[in-house]
XYZ file of C-alpha atoms in Angstrom:
768
model
C -0.132 0.098 -0.103
C 1.442 3.446 -0.983
C 2.339 5.518 2.416
C 0.075 8.067 0.932
C -2.794 6.059 1.929
C -4.389 4.943 5.027
C -5.440 8.004 6.851
C -7.846 9.842 4.762
C -10.278 10.525 7.587
C -7.540 12.610 9.550
C -7.103 14.792 6.555
C -10.176 15.797 6.046
C -11.283 15.953 9.662
C -11.453 20.039 9.462
C -14.216 19.576 6.857
C -16.323 17.085 8.603
C -16.024 19.074 11.843
C -17.763 21.977 10.312
C -20.793 19.608 9.233
C -24.185 19.211 11.204
C -23.535 15.393 11.725
C -20.298 16.137 13.275
C -22.115 18.144 15.844
C -24.480 16.173 16.799
C -21.680 13.336 16.939
C -19.415 15.593 19.018
C -22.460 16.342 21.693
C -23.231 12.827 22.161
C -20.108 11.826 22.674
C -19.280 14.871 24.978
C -22.326 13.762 26.921
C -21.009 10.110 27.224
C -17.732 10.707 28.559
C -19.048 13.493 31.045
C -20.923 10.538 32.368
C -17.692 8.935 32.802
C -17.936 6.309 30.147
C -14.687 4.912 28.927
C -13.850 5.453 25.269
C -14.611 1.787 24.560
C -18.501 2.380 26.100
C -18.805 5.315 24.269
C -17.946 4.000 20.871
C -20.458 1.242 21.524
C -23.212 3.460 22.705
C -22.622 5.224 19.467
C -23.027 2.020 17.624
C -26.102 1.018 19.287
C -27.846 4.202 18.512
C -26.600 4.121 14.637
C -28.135 0.436 14.251
C -31.174 1.411 15.904
C -31.815 4.296 13.339
C -31.055 1.577 10.530
C -33.865 -0.560 12.266
C -36.414 1.853 12.690
C -36.142 4.970 10.741
C -37.513 8.144 11.966
C -37.754 6.782 15.479
C -35.998 8.295 18.293
C -32.610 7.675 18.985
C -32.885 8.105 22.788
C -32.326 4.880 24.514
C -32.347 4.070 28.360
C -30.239 0.832 29.204
C -32.362 -2.004 30.335
C -30.037 -2.616 33.308
C -28.367 0.302 34.708
C -25.821 -1.831 36.870
C -24.412 -3.464 34.047
C -23.877 -0.169 32.125
C -22.562 2.062 34.858
C -19.422 3.804 33.861
C -16.323 3.246 35.352
C -14.715 6.143 37.189
C -13.277 8.517 34.852
C -9.221 8.947 35.260
C -7.278 11.599 34.438
C -5.020 9.609 32.274
C -7.617 8.730 30.056
C -8.884 12.074 29.590
C -5.292 13.283 28.923
C -5.068 10.614 26.385
C -7.729 11.965 24.266
C -6.529 15.335 24.449
C -3.325 14.306 23.415
C -4.443 12.183 20.485
C -6.287 15.613 19.267
C -2.929 17.557 19.444
C -1.469 14.533 17.463
C -3.691 14.785 14.756
C -3.571 18.686 14.480
C 0.410 18.356 14.290
C 0.259 15.771 11.747
C -2.185 17.765 9.813
C 0.082 21.108 9.901
C 3.508 18.794 8.904
C 1.541 17.723 5.976
C 0.484 21.399 5.457
C 4.090 22.526 5.478
C 5.087 19.685 3.089
C 2.729 20.727 0.548
C 3.505 24.445 1.187
C 7.543 23.476 0.417
C 6.593 21.518 -2.657
C 4.560 24.651 -3.968
C 7.350 26.815 -3.249
C 9.910 24.658 -4.890
C 7.816 24.101 -7.509
C 7.561 28.333 -8.209
C 11.344 28.305 -7.992
C 11.631 25.275 -10.738
C 9.319 27.651 -12.900
C 11.501 30.732 -12.611
C 15.109 28.672 -12.851
C 14.078 26.502 -15.680
C 13.554 29.540 -18.022
C 17.167 30.531 -17.707
C 18.795 26.737 -18.617
C 19.803 24.460 -21.425
C 16.855 22.344 -20.417
C 14.269 24.958 -21.334
C 16.037 24.951 -25.060
C 16.061 21.194 -25.271
C 12.204 21.209 -24.604
C 11.603 22.862 -27.696
C 8.512 24.916 -26.392
C 7.508 28.364 -26.978
C 6.456 30.386 -23.687
C 2.857 29.560 -23.790
C 3.082 25.814 -24.148
C 5.924 25.991 -21.640
C 3.711 27.645 -19.297
C 1.004 25.345 -19.955
C 3.111 22.489 -19.478
C 4.654 23.795 -15.924
C 1.096 24.736 -14.929
C -0.133 21.127 -15.770
C 2.488 19.669 -13.842
C 2.009 21.929 -10.763
C -1.556 20.589 -10.539
C -0.335 17.092 -10.791
C 2.127 17.395 -8.258
C -0.285 19.248 -5.646
C -3.814 18.024 -6.410
C -3.290 14.744 -7.920
C -4.490 14.841 -11.478
C -4.179 17.314 -14.541
C -6.223 20.315 -14.933
C -7.582 18.908 -18.021
C -8.727 15.657 -16.799
C -10.214 14.430 -13.453
C -8.296 10.917 -13.685
C -5.569 11.025 -10.995
C -2.141 9.972 -12.659
C 0.976 8.332 -10.879
C 0.711 10.703 -8.031
C 1.491 8.428 -5.250
C 4.420 7.316 -6.759
C 5.922 10.496 -7.431
C 5.122 11.903 -4.186
C 6.862 8.802 -2.342
C 9.814 9.894 -4.605
C 9.741 13.540 -3.581
C 9.180 12.531 -0.026
C 12.394 10.269 -0.001
C 14.309 12.736 -1.857
C 13.059 15.700 0.897
C 14.421 13.177 3.630
C 17.741 12.037 2.026
C 18.946 15.347 0.582
C 16.637 18.264 1.979
C 15.672 20.975 -0.628
C 18.298 20.293 -2.990
C 17.171 16.633 -3.278
C 13.576 17.776 -3.586
C 14.796 20.400 -6.344
C 16.632 17.821 -8.368
C 13.487 15.152 -8.693
C 10.880 17.984 -9.494
C 13.061 19.020 -12.194
C 13.664 15.659 -13.550
C 10.002 14.861 -13.162
C 8.934 18.044 -14.950
C 11.218 17.239 -17.901
C 9.831 13.657 -18.083
C 6.301 15.269 -17.930
C 6.925 17.203 -21.067
C 9.054 14.599 -23.166
C 6.758 11.777 -22.019
C 4.003 13.165 -24.301
C 5.637 13.370 -27.224
C 6.328 9.827 -27.732
C 4.338 7.550 -30.010
C 2.927 4.175 -28.952
C 5.655 2.471 -31.405
C 8.014 4.649 -29.825
C 7.157 3.368 -26.250
C 7.310 -0.155 -27.518
C 10.982 0.151 -28.690
C 11.539 1.753 -25.432
C 10.202 -1.075 -23.373
C 11.942 -3.680 -25.504
C 15.436 -2.204 -24.291
C 14.387 -1.774 -20.891
C 13.419 -5.247 -20.416
C 16.262 -6.313 -18.012
C 14.650 -9.746 -16.839
C 17.496 -11.896 -17.917
C 20.710 -10.630 -16.689
C 22.357 -13.774 -17.078
C 22.146 -13.405 -20.763
C 24.117 -10.288 -21.181
C 27.544 -12.573 -20.817
C 27.039 -15.447 -22.992
C 30.616 -16.340 -23.546
C 30.257 -16.999 -19.318
C 27.073 -19.282 -20.013
C 29.177 -21.198 -22.572
C 31.212 -22.192 -19.768
C 30.394 -24.761 -16.818
C 31.708 -23.237 -13.518
C 31.585 -24.675 -10.297
C 30.698 -22.212 -7.449
C 32.165 -22.347 -3.968
C 30.429 -20.467 -1.530
C 31.994 -19.821 1.704
C 29.987 -18.425 4.493
C 30.235 -17.737 8.231
C 30.781 -14.819 10.772
C 33.855 -12.630 10.779
C 37.010 -14.113 11.931
C 36.014 -17.772 10.789
C 38.600 -18.303 8.201
C 36.685 -18.436 5.073
C 38.295 -16.058 3.031
C 41.881 -17.401 4.240
C 40.264 -20.883 2.682
C 39.499 -19.333 -0.648
C 42.856 -17.306 -0.980
C 44.721 -20.519 -0.499
C 43.013 -22.071 -3.512
C 43.665 -19.095 -5.363
C 47.362 -19.414 -4.364
C 47.312 -22.713 -6.355
C 45.932 -21.726 -9.451
C 47.967 -21.129 -12.378
C 45.840 -17.920 -13.067
C 43.007 -15.928 -11.129
C 41.559 -12.798 -9.885
C 40.646 -11.458 -6.361
C 37.816 -8.848 -5.989
C 37.183 -6.987 -2.457
C 35.117 -4.056 -1.741
C 37.983 -1.850 -0.865
C 41.377 -0.547 -2.532
C 42.959 -1.311 0.689
C 41.730 -5.103 0.550
C 42.754 -5.099 -3.081
C 46.258 -3.823 -2.001
C 46.315 -6.320 0.691
C 45.928 -9.336 -1.586
C 48.561 -7.792 -3.885
C 50.848 -7.506 -1.325
C 50.093 -10.900 -0.179
C 50.508 -12.957 -3.464
C 53.723 -11.141 -4.466
C 55.332 -11.852 -1.099
C 54.840 -15.545 -1.536
C 56.319 -15.378 -5.039
C 53.154 -14.966 -7.221
C 53.631 -12.076 -9.672
C 50.347 -10.123 -8.910
C 49.230 -6.806 -10.428
C 46.749 -4.490 -8.883
C 44.279 -3.028 -10.906
C 41.608 -0.397 -8.886
C 39.728 2.451 -10.554
C 42.265 4.996 -10.299
C 45.748 2.708 -10.157
C 47.301 0.002 -12.025
C 50.315 -1.774 -10.753
C 51.825 -3.758 -13.103
C 54.457 -6.326 -12.172
C 57.638 -5.346 -14.247
C 59.600 -8.077 -16.259
C 57.442 -10.818 -15.386
C 54.169 -12.227 -16.855
C 51.432 -11.893 -13.919
C 48.624 -14.446 -14.484
C 47.000 -12.828 -11.376
C 45.292 -9.891 -10.599
C 44.062 -8.163 -7.383
C 41.152 -5.682 -7.967
C 38.306 -3.751 -6.768
C 35.161 -5.959 -7.645
C 33.864 -2.965 -10.274
C 37.209 -3.676 -12.438
C 36.781 -7.740 -12.632
C 37.859 -8.694 -16.303
C 34.878 -10.412 -17.495
C 36.576 -11.560 -20.895
C 39.450 -13.446 -19.578
C 39.583 -16.861 -19.237
C 40.657 -18.034 -15.497
C 41.405 -20.984 -13.528
C 40.263 -19.387 -10.076
C 38.306 -16.361 -9.258
C 37.828 -15.038 -5.603
C 34.749 -12.231 -4.884
C 34.697 -11.149 -1.245
C 31.972 -9.769 0.678
C 29.310 -11.209 -1.484
C 26.834 -9.956 0.422
C 26.957 -6.590 -0.659
C 25.243 -7.795 -3.911
C 22.221 -6.797 -2.291
C 23.653 -3.076 -1.540
C 21.146 -0.392 -3.148
C 24.307 1.428 -4.496
C 27.138 -1.010 -5.385
C 25.404 -4.074 -5.770
C 25.657 -4.514 -9.828
C 29.268 -4.771 -9.523
C 28.969 -8.081 -7.324
C 25.977 -9.205 -9.670
C 28.286 -8.363 -12.743
C 31.374 -10.336 -11.314
C 29.471 -13.313 -10.103
C 27.371 -13.848 -13.570
C 30.372 -12.722 -15.763
C 33.853 -13.878 -14.465
C 34.854 -16.797 -16.751
C 36.703 -18.939 -13.999
C 36.389 -22.584 -13.580
C 36.121 -22.403 -10.179
C 34.360 -19.005 -8.407
C 34.771 -18.689 -4.673
C 32.242 -16.590 -2.970
C 32.989 -15.560 0.716
C 30.330 -13.476 2.811
C 27.493 -13.960 5.218
C 24.815 -16.577 5.647
C 22.351 -14.624 4.786
C 23.285 -14.386 1.263
C 22.829 -18.190 1.188
C 19.082 -18.368 -0.452
C 19.771 -15.859 -3.029
C 23.285 -17.083 -4.094
C 21.312 -20.903 -4.666
C 18.554 -19.242 -6.654
C 21.229 -17.463 -8.847
C 23.243 -20.522 -9.672
C 20.255 -22.564 -10.554
C 19.317 -19.549 -13.193
C 23.288 -19.961 -14.671
C 23.173 -23.710 -14.588
C 26.511 -23.857 -12.753
C 27.058 -26.184 -9.909
C 27.303 -24.850 -6.088
C 29.246 -26.296 -3.139
C 28.680 -24.962 -0.001
C 31.032 -24.412 2.906
C 30.303 -23.195 6.433
C 32.816 -21.909 8.969
C 32.413 -20.996 12.502
C 33.855 -18.427 14.482
C 37.531 -19.121 15.436
C 37.309 -17.154 18.710
C 34.652 -15.888 20.976
C 33.214 -12.428 20.596
C 31.499 -10.793 23.550
C 29.592 -7.613 24.121
C 30.338 -5.785 27.160
C 27.817 -5.044 29.587
C 28.378 -1.288 29.759
C 30.236 1.191 27.591
C 32.990 3.430 28.676
C 30.633 6.067 29.777
C 32.797 8.512 27.475
C 36.124 7.936 29.818
C 39.078 7.427 27.428
C 41.462 6.225 30.259
C 39.381 3.167 30.337
C 41.226 2.363 27.067
C 43.548 -0.489 27.261
C 46.393 -1.851 25.028
C 44.591 -3.588 21.714
C 41.792 -1.357 21.757
C 40.658 -0.202 18.514
C 38.085 3.026 18.415
C 36.288 2.989 15.583
C 35.527 6.684 14.121
C 33.267 7.397 10.857
C 35.341 10.643 9.527
C 39.061 11.803 8.932
C 38.595 14.716 10.838
C 36.961 12.356 13.980
C 39.857 9.961 13.480
C 42.573 12.467 14.225
C 40.774 14.371 17.012
C 40.319 10.923 18.652
C 43.700 10.031 18.301
C 44.926 13.658 19.903
C 42.520 13.145 22.486
C 43.611 9.643 23.419
C 47.323 10.390 23.471
C 46.568 13.196 25.663
C 44.401 11.536 28.135
C 46.302 8.174 28.398
C 49.660 8.598 27.258
C 49.324 5.825 24.832
C 50.699 6.344 21.270
C 47.855 5.597 18.714
C 47.988 4.151 15.435
C 45.338 5.116 12.465
C 43.850 3.463 9.642
C 41.297 5.051 7.238
C 40.383 4.733 3.476
C 42.040 7.664 2.064
C 45.565 7.033 3.421
C 48.339 5.682 0.956
C 48.651 1.981 0.986
C 51.956 1.994 1.934
C 51.493 4.223 4.962
C 48.285 2.113 5.876
C 50.337 -0.854 5.806
C 52.900 0.949 8.131
C 50.397 2.093 10.695
C 48.812 -1.570 10.746
C 52.382 -3.161 11.609
C 52.799 -0.563 14.157
C 49.917 -1.460 15.892
C 49.993 -5.402 15.387
C 53.974 -5.347 16.897
C 53.292 -6.284 20.570
C 56.848 -4.978 21.563
C 56.299 -1.326 20.554
C 54.553 1.688 21.927
C 51.559 1.823 19.626
C 48.760 0.539 22.102
C 45.699 1.613 20.291
C 44.432 1.643 16.755
C 41.823 4.616 15.861
C 40.452 3.544 12.898
C 37.456 4.308 10.354
C 34.896 1.402 9.270
C 37.253 0.053 6.693
C 38.691 -2.597 9.181
C 34.880 -4.197 8.833
C 36.282 -5.506 5.301
C 38.496 -7.545 6.554
C 41.698 -5.747 7.001
C 43.523 -8.061 9.436
C 44.581 -6.475 12.801
C 45.497 -7.720 16.168
C 42.445 -5.963 17.681
C 41.297 -7.209 21.175
C 38.336 -5.045 21.816
C 36.390 -2.892 19.387
C 34.879 0.587 20.739
C 32.374 2.547 18.699
C 32.946 6.185 19.012
C 29.332 6.453 17.679
C 26.746 4.354 15.793
C 25.753 6.783 13.346
C 27.499 7.605 10.231
C 27.183 9.950 7.358
C 26.535 8.524 3.992
C 27.309 11.812 1.929
C 23.851 13.180 2.301
C 22.786 12.657 5.764
C 23.621 10.828 8.888
C 22.282 7.490 9.699
C 22.397 4.811 12.100
C 24.709 1.944 11.184
C 22.883 -1.456 10.064
C 22.702 -4.832 12.274
C 24.865 -6.247 9.724
C 27.359 -3.295 9.439
C 27.435 -3.469 13.176
C 28.139 -7.291 13.493
C 30.407 -7.234 10.928
C 32.746 -4.241 12.340
C 32.373 -5.905 15.851
C 33.541 -9.274 14.400
C 36.981 -7.880 13.745
C 37.987 -7.966 17.775
C 40.258 -11.032 18.857
C 41.069 -12.083 15.018
C 42.610 -15.418 14.595
C 45.779 -13.824 12.862
C 47.257 -10.809 11.029
C 48.384 -10.165 7.190
C 51.869 -9.598 9.088
C 51.472 -13.251 10.117
C 50.800 -14.412 6.685
C 53.637 -12.766 5.330
C 56.142 -14.301 7.943
C 54.924 -17.748 7.682
C 55.648 -17.260 3.621
C 59.781 -17.443 5.150
C 59.591 -21.038 6.836
C 57.068 -22.844 4.749
C 57.135 -24.113 0.969
C 54.946 -21.969 -1.580
C 51.510 -23.561 -1.778
C 50.688 -24.593 -4.981
C 54.267 -24.219 -6.627
C 54.031 -27.723 -8.155
C 50.519 -27.447 -9.739
C 51.395 -23.976 -11.374
C 51.428 -24.382 -15.405
C 49.469 -27.690 -14.831
C 45.701 -28.453 -14.887
C 44.136 -27.622 -11.564
C 43.798 -30.069 -9.022
C 40.540 -31.153 -7.549
C 39.815 -29.521 -4.556
C 40.538 -31.490 -1.504
C 38.019 -30.940 1.842
C 39.061 -27.834 3.533
C 40.840 -28.239 6.879
C 39.305 -26.061 9.470
C 41.507 -23.777 11.050
C 42.098 -24.517 15.168
C 39.966 -22.494 17.209
C 41.717 -20.559 19.745
C 40.608 -18.659 23.161
C 41.233 -15.262 22.245
C 38.251 -13.362 23.363
C 37.271 -10.521 21.393
C 35.085 -7.504 23.444
C 32.884 -5.048 21.720
C 30.697 -1.842 23.339
C 30.914 1.944 22.856
C 32.322 5.085 24.009
C 29.332 6.580 24.902
C 26.361 5.107 27.096
C 23.825 6.542 24.660
C 25.120 4.210 21.806
C 25.255 0.883 24.227
C 21.405 -0.283 23.885
C 22.152 0.112 19.982
C 25.089 -2.026 19.915
C 23.297 -4.476 22.214
C 20.209 -4.906 19.921
C 22.090 -5.493 17.170
C 24.580 -7.841 18.421
C 21.113 -9.821 19.702
C 19.444 -9.631 16.269
C 19.504 -11.365 12.930
C 19.901 -9.853 9.860
C 17.328 -10.551 7.421
C 18.228 -12.609 4.055
C 18.885 -10.940 1.129
C 16.451 -10.717 -1.264
C 17.606 -9.514 -4.712
C 20.949 -8.793 -6.369
C 21.421 -5.539 -7.475
C 22.104 -4.292 -11.496
C 22.605 -1.836 -13.795
C 21.832 -1.521 -17.562
C 25.186 -2.725 -19.326
C 26.846 -0.025 -21.305
C 25.287 -1.511 -24.668
C 21.839 -1.008 -23.676
C 22.391 2.264 -22.320
C 24.011 3.524 -25.970
C 21.278 1.540 -27.891
C 18.658 3.499 -25.626
C 20.265 6.621 -26.140
C 20.222 6.490 -29.745
C 16.511 6.831 -29.876
C 16.715 10.426 -28.238
C 17.975 13.628 -30.387
C 21.104 14.822 -29.546
C 20.345 17.439 -27.091
C 18.200 15.559 -24.930
C 19.744 15.690 -21.510
C 21.230 12.558 -20.665
C 19.858 12.335 -17.361
C 16.337 11.980 -18.288
C 17.646 9.269 -20.938
C 18.848 7.240 -18.125
C 15.953 8.126 -15.824
C 13.657 6.843 -18.300
C 15.280 3.737 -18.743
C 15.413 3.112 -15.271
C 11.712 3.976 -14.875
C 10.501 1.503 -17.994
C 12.849 -1.076 -16.766
C 11.153 -4.777 -16.332
C 13.133 -6.952 -13.897
C 12.924 -10.378 -12.619
C 11.980 -10.397 -8.766
C 15.832 -11.847 -8.130
C 16.793 -8.299 -8.865
C 16.564 -4.679 -8.189
C 18.135 -1.505 -10.082
C 20.514 0.257 -7.852
C 20.654 3.662 -7.464
C 21.510 5.986 -10.026
C 21.555 9.307 -8.042
C 25.110 10.074 -8.584
C 24.992 9.239 -12.285
C 21.988 11.637 -12.901
C 23.812 14.212 -10.908
C 26.887 13.913 -13.051
C 24.631 13.748 -15.961
C 23.229 17.392 -15.209
C 26.562 18.844 -14.550
C 28.308 17.928 -18.139
C 25.027 18.710 -19.618
C 26.016 22.035 -21.100
C 29.121 20.886 -22.497
C 28.978 20.660 -25.998
C 30.658 18.163 -28.042
C 30.690 15.186 -25.780
C 29.346 11.910 -27.558
C 26.875 9.690 -25.825
C 29.632 6.912 -25.256
C 31.887 9.439 -23.426
C 28.798 10.637 -21.403
C 28.234 7.122 -20.482
C 31.702 6.820 -19.456
C 32.041 10.046 -17.839
C 28.860 9.664 -15.638
C 30.302 6.225 -14.375
C 32.734 7.905 -12.388
C 32.871 7.057 -8.757
C 32.252 10.475 -7.205
C 29.648 12.360 -5.310
C 29.274 16.003 -6.169
C 28.190 17.344 -3.056
C 31.542 19.795 -2.849
C 31.320 23.068 -5.299
C 34.630 22.832 -5.855
C 35.013 19.303 -7.198
C 32.272 20.142 -9.250
C 34.006 22.848 -10.988
C 37.039 20.824 -11.533
C 34.696 17.872 -12.909
C 33.164 20.344 -15.274
C 36.795 21.648 -16.540
C 37.559 17.880 -17.093
C 34.396 17.067 -19.035
C 35.000 20.306 -21.384
C 38.676 18.689 -22.094
C 36.828 15.466 -23.269
C 34.719 17.625 -25.365
C 37.738 19.444 -27.093
C 40.033 16.293 -26.829
C 42.932 18.233 -25.914
C 44.083 20.455 -22.837
C 43.978 17.573 -20.665
C 47.357 18.341 -18.599
C 47.061 18.598 -15.085
C 49.149 22.082 -15.020
C 46.566 23.166 -17.862
C 43.468 23.103 -15.870
C 43.217 25.881 -14.002
C 40.244 24.722 -11.397
C 42.981 22.539 -9.719
C 44.436 24.622 -6.994
C 47.893 23.326 -7.325
C 49.071 26.566 -5.318
C 47.809 25.103 -2.430
C 50.685 22.774 -2.114
C 53.086 25.925 -2.081
C 51.287 27.561 0.919
C 52.153 26.774 4.604
C 50.022 25.136 6.958
C 47.182 26.785 7.846
C 45.351 25.153 10.902
C 41.829 26.006 10.146
C 38.941 23.360 8.748
C 38.731 25.840 5.459
C 42.371 24.927 4.451
C 41.649 21.166 5.274
C 38.365 21.223 3.095
C 40.306 23.067 0.248
C 43.270 20.310 0.407
C 40.449 17.500 0.510
C 38.768 18.969 -2.683
C 41.773 18.861 -4.381
C 42.553 15.402 -3.426
C 39.032 14.334 -4.730
C 39.739 16.462 -7.983
C 43.082 14.570 -8.659
C 41.628 11.170 -7.816
C 39.362 11.747 -10.538
C 41.469 13.017 -12.856
C 43.714 9.695 -12.256
C 40.173 7.465 -12.863
C 39.436 9.485 -15.946
C 43.317 9.207 -17.414
C 42.693 5.160 -17.260
C 39.312 5.859 -19.761
C 40.505 8.854 -21.635
C 44.175 8.336 -21.823
C 44.770 10.704 -24.952
C 43.272 13.605 -22.988
C 44.555 13.397 -19.896
C 48.217 12.526 -20.178
C 49.929 13.520 -17.340
C 49.248 10.842 -14.973
C 52.652 10.223 -13.415
C 52.442 13.988 -12.301
C 49.056 13.545 -10.732
C 50.132 10.505 -9.017
C 53.008 12.802 -7.373
C 50.535 15.313 -6.464
C 48.101 12.807 -4.983
C 50.998 12.125 -2.722
C 51.809 15.456 -1.999
C 48.343 16.401 -1.001
C 48.000 13.306 1.033
C 50.991 14.553 2.983
C 49.322 18.081 3.183
C 46.496 16.703 4.663
C 48.003 14.323 7.077
C 50.430 17.211 8.505
C 47.895 19.471 9.035
C 45.614 16.801 10.803
C 48.596 15.784 13.038
C 49.340 19.811 13.648
C 45.775 20.174 14.238
C 44.791 21.099 18.005
C 42.347 19.068 18.763
C 40.947 19.332 22.776
C 37.779 17.967 24.461
C 35.934 20.986 22.629
C 36.719 19.519 19.252
C 34.882 16.192 20.360
C 32.157 18.139 21.807
C 31.900 20.136 18.298
C 31.606 16.994 16.661
C 29.254 15.746 18.834
C 26.847 18.860 18.946
C 27.142 18.680 14.721
C 26.085 15.210 15.116
C 23.193 15.901 17.055
C 22.220 19.149 15.157
C 22.298 16.741 11.788
C 20.557 14.094 13.343
C 17.862 16.751 14.916
C 17.405 18.244 11.333
C 17.105 14.843 9.682
C 14.513 14.043 12.260
C 12.221 17.186 11.454
C 12.427 16.204 7.732
C 11.093 12.625 8.608
C 8.476 14.200 10.644
C 7.302 16.297 7.877
C 7.813 14.103 5.232
C 6.334 10.589 7.253
C 3.346 12.229 8.081
C 2.395 12.926 4.622
C 0.682 9.593 4.480
C -2.233 10.536 2.282
C -2.461 12.135 -1.283
C -1.749 15.927 -0.963
C -4.640 16.860 -2.734
C -6.971 15.764 0.252
C -4.892 18.239 2.308
C -6.846 21.515 3.419
C -5.068 24.396 1.466
């Protein structure tokens, strides 16, 4: 049932209360309540009067109870009376919130009308002023009243209003404006298509059979090994052992850090291995490398392999990145595919493997060391930290603030690990923490540790259970909390694996160059009594942690997909060149037909990038598709300028040298450290821009030709950022500032959700 349905009575209560019937019922209700009847008895009395009126029309509705003693009311209480007054107040507040949402949408529609007249969107619509104003008025009427001005039939308003509601909750008025603009363009353009056009569009948008997108892989019979179990159970360890024994293979992980860790491990064991991520390629020099370690989006789909290891397979259900795991699972051409993940993914993988016709073998694991949730938090006292603790923080600023505060409060040294650290720096920090003989006793890390980084953590401490997702703060899910918590009490570390290489023969050395031997039964790793503990820093978060650790995550219902490149190219060919590419993608998204086992991943960031580069003429459809796939979020105004400048370089097919693009503020590297947050934000924007340049340099190598310089600049920027954070003075006030900022963000989110979630009925029923 659409969330806009269900409470129609509350919406029209103002209209009903003005009617004679309402006054009569209200008078009778007040009489019963004044006599002391309970709410249930009052409703029964009114129902009896209604039935009597139906059976004896025209008869008096006044009735006296036959047995007064049986109908004597209970003694009224203040609690009962106050409950009804609170209910009336709640209805009034909900109605006021719904009115505010309606007023907000009306204001944004007026703003859209004024802005659209000044953009390239207006030109691509090819409407004269009168036709444009007519379409805008009709669209506004549909949004606010649920139907076109020229028709009494309601359209798809509930679906649109649900999209508007979610956009407002997730991204405030910016999200609301984006959805309204896209919906208006679709309102105009959709009316221009003939029935034959619609049929062609629907034919290409049929995405019910994604297994057919990889015909070469379907011609291969693969053996799928599914390794499932909790964290610290050895599932990835066994899969990687099989990869080491293969002649050729690939490891695919969710993070660049994980790909780098496997890359280092295989090369340390004498197996030449390349590193391939979106923004970096490390090719082994002087040797033929038949192994690749990559992020999951970069899995080679047209290469015959012996073994493929796809880590964290439960992310196949992600709303944002799930398509990459689906693509890897359905498309990788390996004799053996080893999937590592959580138990909740098993039903979905069984169904997907049955669709592909491959064979499936299950491997279940149990945790090697016990894990316990502490009964209390640290109550905010950093002096309660002990050697081997890991404090999990969800921002770079927060990580460095926490590091400073811990060292000041306890005298212990802290190592730090987070996603944007250079791999070498991250490995060095991990070694400092894992070494029991040095003074680095505490680790402050991001949630990157939850994805399998091997660290000698005894206790995991959540600084918070909320995380910013790029648009708003959200509470961590049960699987996220469990995965991060499970890193406490690790069985062994990556450093241990590398050291073992010095004393044991290479696994699979004799098999290299020969056919891959049959997989023997896996020998379980011995269990250990290294107890892992988990708690929170603040008492207010401890209840959330306890609930999550005692809960079971729901099975993953579907796998994420996105239309493949070729389908997007063919679909775009049906539209004029000046048609906004975001509209083309959105129409393909909306028309898509799906099998219940699959869901379409979010294309929000793709649409934002498409709108950003839309004014740039001269970019081909193929190049727009490639550019829109860039893994960036355009919440940063400086990053928008750099991205737009690089799009212009692609259109001109020249001018892509890093020093030639003036939007890159390279002069920041020559400035002395300035200890303020604005300076840090400028450095982080520059870092994101250089990372985008590197990503584009692998797709448009002829345009962005100064890749080596970009790597050097990226390294300098990272040094500047780390230096600035190291010198930044963080005190208790810094942590209090972070907490206040988090609380304000949560309060703002809650207010938006209250306004949006109260709008559970069509807006047209809300009194104006």
